[in-house]
Coordinates of C-alpha atoms in Angstrom, one line a residue:
M282 CA 10.3 -198.4 126.6
S283 CA 7.5 -197.3 124.1
A284 CA 4.8 -194.6 124.9
E285 CA 2.3 -197.6 124.9
Q286 CA 4.1 -199.5 127.7
M287 CA 4.6 -196.0 129.7
R288 CA 0.4 -195.5 129.8
K289 CA -0.7 -197.3 133.1
I290 CA -3.3 -196.5 135.3
V291 CA -2.4 -198.0 139.0
V292 CA -5.2 -198.6 141.5
T293 CA -3.4 -197.6 144.9
T294 CA -4.3 -198.9 148.2
N295 CA -7.6 -197.1 149.7
G296 CA -6.4 -194.0 147.5
P297 CA -6.3 -192.7 144.0
Y298 CA -5.5 -193.7 140.8
L299 CA -1.8 -193.2 139.5
V300 CA -2.1 -192.2 135.9
S301 CA 1.3 -192.3 134.2
G302 CA 2.4 -191.7 130.4
G303 CA 1.0 -188.7 129.6
V304 CA -2.4 -189.8 129.2
P305 CA -5.0 -186.9 128.2
L306 CA -7.6 -186.0 130.3
T307 CA -11.0 -184.6 128.7
V308 CA -14.6 -184.2 129.9
Q309 CA -16.9 -186.3 128.2
V310 CA -20.5 -185.4 128.2
I311 CA -23.7 -187.9 127.5
G312 CA -25.5 -186.2 124.7
T313 CA -29.3 -186.9 124.4
N314 CA -31.5 -187.4 121.3
E315 CA -34.8 -185.6 121.2
E316 CA -36.2 -188.4 123.1
G317 CA -34.1 -187.7 126.0
G318 CA -32.1 -190.9 125.5
S319 CA -28.3 -190.9 125.6
W320 CA -27.2 -190.7 122.1
E321 CA -23.5 -189.1 121.4
W322 CA -20.6 -188.5 123.3
E323 CA -20.0 -184.7 123.4
E324 CA -16.5 -183.6 124.1
G325 CA -15.6 -181.0 126.6
Q326 CA -13.0 -179.3 128.5
T327 CA -9.4 -180.8 128.0
L328 CA -7.3 -180.4 131.5
N329 CA -4.1 -179.7 132.0
T330 CA -2.3 -182.6 133.3
R331 CA 1.5 -183.6 133.9
Q332 CA 3.4 -186.8 132.8
S333 CA 1.8 -188.4 135.7
Y334 CA -1.1 -187.6 138.1
A335 CA -3.6 -189.0 140.5
L336 CA -6.9 -188.9 139.9
C337 CA -9.5 -189.6 143.2
R338 CA -11.5 -192.3 143.5
C339 CA -13.2 -191.9 146.6
G340 CA -15.4 -189.2 145.6
R341 CA -14.7 -186.7 148.1
S342 CA -11.9 -184.7 146.6
G343 CA -12.4 -180.9 146.7
S344 CA -10.0 -180.9 143.7
A345 CA -11.8 -183.7 141.7
P346 CA -11.1 -185.1 139.4
F347 CA -7.7 -185.0 141.0
C348 CA -6.9 -186.8 144.2
D349 CA -6.5 -184.0 147.2
G350 CA -5.9 -186.6 150.0
T351 CA -9.4 -186.8 151.3
H352 CA -9.4 -190.5 150.9
V353 CA -7.0 -190.6 154.1
Q354 CA -9.5 -188.0 156.3
I355 CA -12.3 -190.0 155.3
D356 CA -10.8 -193.6 156.0
F357 CA -11.8 -194.6 152.4
D358 CA -12.4 -198.3 151.7
G359 CA -11.2 -198.9 148.2
K360 CA -10.9 -202.8 148.3
E361 CA -11.1 -204.3 144.8
T362 CA -13.9 -206.3 144.3
A363 CA -14.4 -206.9 140.7
S364 CA -13.7 -210.3 139.2
R365 CA -10.3 -210.9 137.8
L366 CA -11.9 -213.1 135.1
P367 CA -11.6 -211.6 131.2
F368 CA -14.6 -210.1 129.4
D369 CA -14.7 -213.7 127.4
E370 CA -15.5 -215.7 130.5
Q371 CA -18.0 -213.2 131.9
K372 CA -20.3 -212.6 128.7
T373 CA -23.3 -214.0 127.1
V374 CA -23.6 -214.2 123.5
L375 CA -27.1 -213.7 121.9
D376 CA -27.0 -214.8 118.1
G377 CA -28.5 -212.6 115.4
P378 CA -29.0 -213.1 111.6
T379 CA -25.9 -211.3 110.8
M380 CA -24.3 -210.4 113.7
T381 CA -23.4 -211.4 117.7
L382 CA -24.3 -209.2 120.9
E383 CA -21.6 -210.5 123.5
D384 CA -22.6 -208.6 127.1
A385 CA -20.8 -208.7 130.0
R386 CA -23.5 -207.5 132.4
P387 CA -20.7 -207.2 135.5
F388 CA -19.0 -203.9 133.2
C389 CA -22.3 -202.0 133.3
A390 CA -22.1 -198.0 133.9
V391 CA -25.4 -197.5 133.1
A392 CA -24.8 -195.0 130.5
R393 CA -27.9 -195.9 128.6
F394 CA -26.8 -195.7 125.2
C395 CA -28.2 -199.5 124.6
D396 CA -31.9 -198.2 124.8
N397 CA -32.6 -196.1 122.0
F398 CA -35.5 -197.3 119.6
G399 CA -35.3 -200.7 120.3
S400 CA -32.8 -202.1 123.0
A401 CA -29.5 -203.4 121.7
W402 CA -30.9 -207.0 122.9
E403 CA -34.1 -206.3 120.8
L404 CA -32.2 -205.4 117.8
I405 CA -29.8 -208.0 117.6
A406 CA -32.6 -210.4 116.4
K407 CA -33.2 -207.9 113.5
T408 CA -29.7 -207.4 112.0
D409 CA -30.8 -208.9 108.5
D410 CA -32.5 -205.4 108.4
T411 CA -29.7 -202.6 107.5
S412 CA -31.2 -199.9 109.5
A413 CA -31.5 -202.4 112.8
R414 CA -28.0 -203.2 112.3
E415 CA -26.8 -199.8 112.1
L416 CA -28.9 -198.7 115.2
L417 CA -27.1 -201.8 116.7
I418 CA -23.7 -200.9 116.2
H419 CA -24.6 -197.0 117.1
E420 CA -25.7 -198.4 120.6
A421 CA -23.1 -201.0 121.3
T422 CA -19.9 -198.8 119.9
R423 CA -21.0 -196.0 122.4
C424 CA -21.2 -198.0 125.4
P425 CA -18.3 -196.7 127.6
S426 CA -17.9 -200.0 129.5
G427 CA -17.5 -202.1 127.2
R428 CA -20.4 -204.2 128.4
L429 CA -21.7 -204.7 124.8
V430 CA -19.4 -205.7 121.8
V431 CA -20.9 -206.6 118.7
R432 CA -19.3 -208.9 116.3
D433 CA -20.0 -209.3 112.4
K434 CA -20.8 -213.3 111.8
A435 CA -19.4 -212.9 108.5
T436 CA -15.9 -212.0 109.4
G437 CA -15.8 -212.9 112.9
Q438 CA -14.7 -209.3 113.5
A439 CA -15.8 -207.3 116.6
I440 CA -16.9 -203.9 115.5
E441 CA -15.0 -201.4 118.0
P442 CA -14.8 -197.6 118.1
V443 CA -11.4 -196.1 117.1
L444 CA -10.5 -194.5 120.7
N445 CA -7.2 -192.9 121.1
P446 CA -5.7 -193.5 124.7
S447 CA -7.0 -191.0 126.9
I448 CA -9.4 -190.8 130.0
G449 CA -12.6 -189.3 129.6
I450 CA -14.6 -187.6 132.9
V451 CA -17.9 -188.6 132.6
E452 CA -20.8 -186.0 133.2
D453 CA -24.5 -187.1 132.7
P454 CA -26.5 -184.1 132.1
A455 CA -29.9 -186.1 131.9
E456 CA -29.5 -187.7 135.2
N457 CA -27.9 -184.7 136.7
C458 CA -24.7 -186.5 137.8
S459 CA -21.0 -186.8 137.5
G460 CA -19.8 -190.4 135.8
P461 CA -17.2 -192.6 135.7
L462 CA -13.5 -192.5 134.5
W463 CA -13.7 -193.4 130.8
V464 CA -10.6 -195.3 130.1
R465 CA -9.9 -195.4 126.4
G466 CA -8.0 -197.0 123.8
G467 CA -6.3 -199.8 125.5
I468 CA -4.3 -198.5 128.7
A469 CA -3.1 -200.8 131.0
I470 CA -4.7 -200.9 134.5
Q471 CA -2.6 -202.6 137.5
S472 CA -4.4 -203.3 140.5
Q473 CA -2.8 -202.5 143.9
N474 CA -1.2 -205.9 144.3
G475 CA 0.5 -205.6 140.9
E476 CA -1.7 -207.7 139.0
G477 CA -2.8 -206.5 135.7
Y478 CA -6.5 -206.4 134.6
E479 CA -7.6 -207.4 130.9
I480 CA -6.6 -204.6 128.9
R481 CA -9.5 -203.6 126.6
N482 CA -10.5 -200.9 124.3
R483 CA -13.4 -199.5 126.7
V484 CA -13.4 -199.4 130.4
T485 CA -15.3 -197.3 132.9
L486 CA -13.7 -197.0 136.5
C487 CA -15.4 -195.8 139.6
R488 CA -15.3 -192.2 141.0
C489 CA -18.0 -191.9 143.0
G490 CA -16.3 -194.2 145.9
Q491 CA -19.5 -196.6 145.9
S492 CA -19.1 -199.3 143.5
K493 CA -19.6 -202.9 144.8
N494 CA -17.5 -203.7 141.5
K495 CA -14.1 -201.6 142.5
P496 CA -12.6 -200.6 140.4
F497 CA -14.8 -200.9 138.1
C498 CA -18.0 -198.6 137.9
D499 CA -21.1 -200.2 138.7
G500 CA -23.9 -197.4 138.0
T501 CA -24.1 -196.5 141.5
H502 CA -23.0 -192.7 140.6
V503 CA -26.5 -192.4 139.0
E504 CA -28.5 -194.0 142.2
I505 CA -26.5 -191.6 144.5
G506 CA -26.9 -188.4 142.7
Y507 CA -23.1 -188.3 142.4
K508 CA -21.3 -184.8 141.7
D509 CA -17.8 -184.2 141.7
G510 CA -18.1 -180.5 142.4
R511 CA -16.3 -179.1 139.6
A512 CA -19.1 -176.9 138.3

């Protein structure tokens, strides 16, 4: 079995995410620009992990980001409520002069990279301008959830960041909260019933326990001011 086939995240019933295949785990911080907008990812600490490990998804572990069994004590309801439809069947498409912007709203994790110096939805109409095009690409490719995908009309190719298979523990200093698990590089995610979700380059999984789109993040961590207690 290849390393790619071994890498997997399993959503357990009312319990943690079980990660296998030696997936690296690092802290990823949302860095801001001078205006305070989300602008660039800053890599933090790399955590020591084994070949397999369990990550908290109830939001209450005292050993975050790892599971410590608290989900049992609090009777955590981790029912999966997300649509099983692939990205292409959830997206809307905005057409611009040289690019299209594909937007699947249910995946939004409220990381806010899409709203600098003109939002992505404004910039798509200006992509015949080089600076607007470059800014749109910057914004869309830093979206951790993959809600936004830009596509070059001349080639038909999606413009995607190159992401090594790994999991990022998102921290959001601007909102003073901890964010989701950022699953990168096409790692398989398996439902508690054995079904697989669509494998994508960028996905965010809820770890505050309060998303209404489980197992995916829906931005509720910002609303409730979730902090994982590590710092």
